[in-house]
Coordinates of C-alpha atoms and ligand atoms in Angstrom, one line a residue:
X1 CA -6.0 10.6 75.7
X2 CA -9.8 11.0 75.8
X3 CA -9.3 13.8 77.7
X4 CA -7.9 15.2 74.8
X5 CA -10.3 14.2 72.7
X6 CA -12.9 16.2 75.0
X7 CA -11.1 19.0 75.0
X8 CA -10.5 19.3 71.4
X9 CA -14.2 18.8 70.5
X10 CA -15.0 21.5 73.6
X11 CA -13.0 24.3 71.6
X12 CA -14.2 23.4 68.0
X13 CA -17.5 24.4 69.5
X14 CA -16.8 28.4 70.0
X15 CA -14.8 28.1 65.9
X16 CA -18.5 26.9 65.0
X17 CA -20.5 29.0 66.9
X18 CA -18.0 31.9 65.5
X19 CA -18.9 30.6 62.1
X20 CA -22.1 30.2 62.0
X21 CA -23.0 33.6 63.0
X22 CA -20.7 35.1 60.5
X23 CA -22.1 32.7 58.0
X24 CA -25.8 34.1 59.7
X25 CA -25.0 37.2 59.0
X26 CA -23.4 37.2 55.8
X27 CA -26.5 34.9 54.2
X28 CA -29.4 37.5 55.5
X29 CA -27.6 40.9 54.0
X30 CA -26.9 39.3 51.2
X31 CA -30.5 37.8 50.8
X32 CA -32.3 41.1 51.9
X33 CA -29.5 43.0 49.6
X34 CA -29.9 40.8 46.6
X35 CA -26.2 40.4 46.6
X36 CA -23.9 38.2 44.6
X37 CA -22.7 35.0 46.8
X38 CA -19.1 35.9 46.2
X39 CA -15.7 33.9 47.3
X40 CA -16.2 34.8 50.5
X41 CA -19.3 33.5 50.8
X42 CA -17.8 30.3 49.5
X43 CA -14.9 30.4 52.0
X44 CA -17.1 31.0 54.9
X45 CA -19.5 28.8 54.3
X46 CA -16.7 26.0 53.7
X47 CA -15.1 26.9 56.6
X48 CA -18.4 26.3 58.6
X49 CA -18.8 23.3 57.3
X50 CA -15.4 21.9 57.4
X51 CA -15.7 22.8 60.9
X52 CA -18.5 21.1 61.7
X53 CA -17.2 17.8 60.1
X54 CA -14.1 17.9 62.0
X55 CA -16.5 17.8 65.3
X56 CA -18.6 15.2 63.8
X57 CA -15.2 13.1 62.9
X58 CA -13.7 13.8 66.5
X59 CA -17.4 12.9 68.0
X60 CA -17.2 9.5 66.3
X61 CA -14.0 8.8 67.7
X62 CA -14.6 9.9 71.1
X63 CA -18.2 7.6 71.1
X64 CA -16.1 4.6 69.5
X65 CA -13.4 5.2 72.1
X66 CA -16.4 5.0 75.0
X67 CA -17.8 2.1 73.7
X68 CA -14.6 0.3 73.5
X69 CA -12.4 1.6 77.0
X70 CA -16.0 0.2 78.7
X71 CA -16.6 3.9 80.0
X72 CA -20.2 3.7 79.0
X73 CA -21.9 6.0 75.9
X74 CA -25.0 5.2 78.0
X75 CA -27.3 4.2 74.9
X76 CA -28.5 5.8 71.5
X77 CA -31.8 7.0 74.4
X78 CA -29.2 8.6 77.2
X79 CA -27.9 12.1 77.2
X80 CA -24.9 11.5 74.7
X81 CA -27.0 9.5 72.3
X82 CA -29.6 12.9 72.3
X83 CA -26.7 15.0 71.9
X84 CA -24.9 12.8 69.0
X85 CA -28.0 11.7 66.8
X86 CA -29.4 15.7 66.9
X87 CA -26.2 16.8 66.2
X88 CA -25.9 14.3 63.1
X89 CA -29.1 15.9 61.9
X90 CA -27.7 19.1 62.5
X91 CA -24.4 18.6 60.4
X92 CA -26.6 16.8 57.7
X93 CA -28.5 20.1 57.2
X94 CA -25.9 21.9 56.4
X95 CA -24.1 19.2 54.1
X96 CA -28.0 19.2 52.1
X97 CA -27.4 22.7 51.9
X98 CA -24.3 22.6 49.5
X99 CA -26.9 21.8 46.9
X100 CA -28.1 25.2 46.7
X101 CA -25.2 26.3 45.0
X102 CA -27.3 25.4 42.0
X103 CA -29.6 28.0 42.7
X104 CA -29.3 32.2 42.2
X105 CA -27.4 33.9 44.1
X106 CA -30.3 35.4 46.0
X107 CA -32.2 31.9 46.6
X108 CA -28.5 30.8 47.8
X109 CA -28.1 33.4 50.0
X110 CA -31.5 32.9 51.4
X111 CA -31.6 28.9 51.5
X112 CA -28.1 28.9 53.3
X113 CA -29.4 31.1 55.9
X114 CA -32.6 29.0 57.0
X115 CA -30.6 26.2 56.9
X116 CA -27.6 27.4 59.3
X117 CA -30.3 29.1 61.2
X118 CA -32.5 25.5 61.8
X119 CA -28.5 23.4 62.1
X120 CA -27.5 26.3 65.1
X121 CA -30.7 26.0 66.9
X122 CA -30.2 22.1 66.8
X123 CA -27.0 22.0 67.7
X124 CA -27.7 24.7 70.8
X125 CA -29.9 22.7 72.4
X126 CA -28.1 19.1 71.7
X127 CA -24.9 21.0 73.2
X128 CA -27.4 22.8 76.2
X129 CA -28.4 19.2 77.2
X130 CA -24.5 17.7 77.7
X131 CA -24.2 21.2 79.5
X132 CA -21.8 22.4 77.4
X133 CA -22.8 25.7 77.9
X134 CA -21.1 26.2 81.1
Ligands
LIG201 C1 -21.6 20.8 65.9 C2 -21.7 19.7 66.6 C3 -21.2 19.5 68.0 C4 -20.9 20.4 69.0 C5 -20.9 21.9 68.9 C6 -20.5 19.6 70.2 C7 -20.2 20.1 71.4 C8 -19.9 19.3 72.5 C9 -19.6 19.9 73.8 C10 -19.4 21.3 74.1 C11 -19.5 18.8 74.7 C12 -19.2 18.9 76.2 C13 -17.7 18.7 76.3 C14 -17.2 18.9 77.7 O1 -17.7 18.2 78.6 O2 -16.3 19.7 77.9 C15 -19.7 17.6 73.9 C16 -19.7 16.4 74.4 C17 -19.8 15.2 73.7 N1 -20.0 15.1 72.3 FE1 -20.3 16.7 71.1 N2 -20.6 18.2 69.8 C18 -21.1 18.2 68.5 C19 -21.3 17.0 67.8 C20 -21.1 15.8 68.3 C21 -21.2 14.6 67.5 C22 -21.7 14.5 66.0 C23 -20.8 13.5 68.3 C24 -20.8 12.1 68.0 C25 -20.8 11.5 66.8 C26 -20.5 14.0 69.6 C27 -20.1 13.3 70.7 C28 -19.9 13.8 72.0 C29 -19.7 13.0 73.1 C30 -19.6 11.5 73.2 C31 -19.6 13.9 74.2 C32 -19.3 13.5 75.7 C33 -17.9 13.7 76.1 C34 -17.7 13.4 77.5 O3 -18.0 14.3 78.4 O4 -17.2 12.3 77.8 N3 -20.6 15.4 69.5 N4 -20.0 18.0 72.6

């Protein structure tokens, strides 16, 4: 069953990474292009963040699940505690940046894209150091 749970949260991975360079994209031509933040943008960047709440949800499960089968998380200090508390921060970044739907299009456009820029490097290198890059 944990296997499972592995598994699952090792796909979700390439749906975010997918997103998030859409969502990269997207945010920097329609910054530079002064463009309206349309449905789409909306839909993507929900989809990116829906994403990434899914693998926070699944992530919570699977640390619960090793704390409780007596596997071993290792402490908040060990690899997986590195990998889970800067991937909070990660996610948390881009649920903050729901807020700038308050602001113009533009400054939307250009807020979203530091912030998904700043979550993706964060969650990079908290994924590089559980070597889930292959
Ligand atoms: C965008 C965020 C995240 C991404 C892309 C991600 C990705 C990954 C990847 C690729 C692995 C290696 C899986 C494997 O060995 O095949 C992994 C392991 C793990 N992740 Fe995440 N993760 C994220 C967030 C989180 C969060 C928020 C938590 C906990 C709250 C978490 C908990 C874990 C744990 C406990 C493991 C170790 C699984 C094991 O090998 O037993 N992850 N993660």
């Amino acid at each position: 069953m944990y296997n499972i749970l592995v598994a699952a949260h090792s796909g979700i991975r390439w749906i975010i990474v997918l997103m998030a360079v859409i969502v990269l994209i997207k945010t920097l031509i329609g910054w530079l292009g002064s463009q309206d933040y349309t449905k789409l943008d909306r839909q993507l960047w929900l989809g990116l963040v829906n994403s990434a709440a899914i693998q926070l949800l699944l992530g919570i499960v699977m640390v619960i699940w090793l704390l409780v089968s007596g596997l071993g998380f290792g402490g908040v200090f060990g690899l997986y505690g590195e990998h889970v508390l800067t991937n909070i921060i990660a996610i948390a970044i881009l649920m903050y940046a729901a807020r700038f739907k308050k602001l113009s299009d533009t400054l939307q456009h250009r807020n979203k894209f530091f912030a998904v820029l700043v979550s993706a490097l964060l969650i990079y290198f908290a994924v590089a150091r559980v070597g889930g890059w292959g």
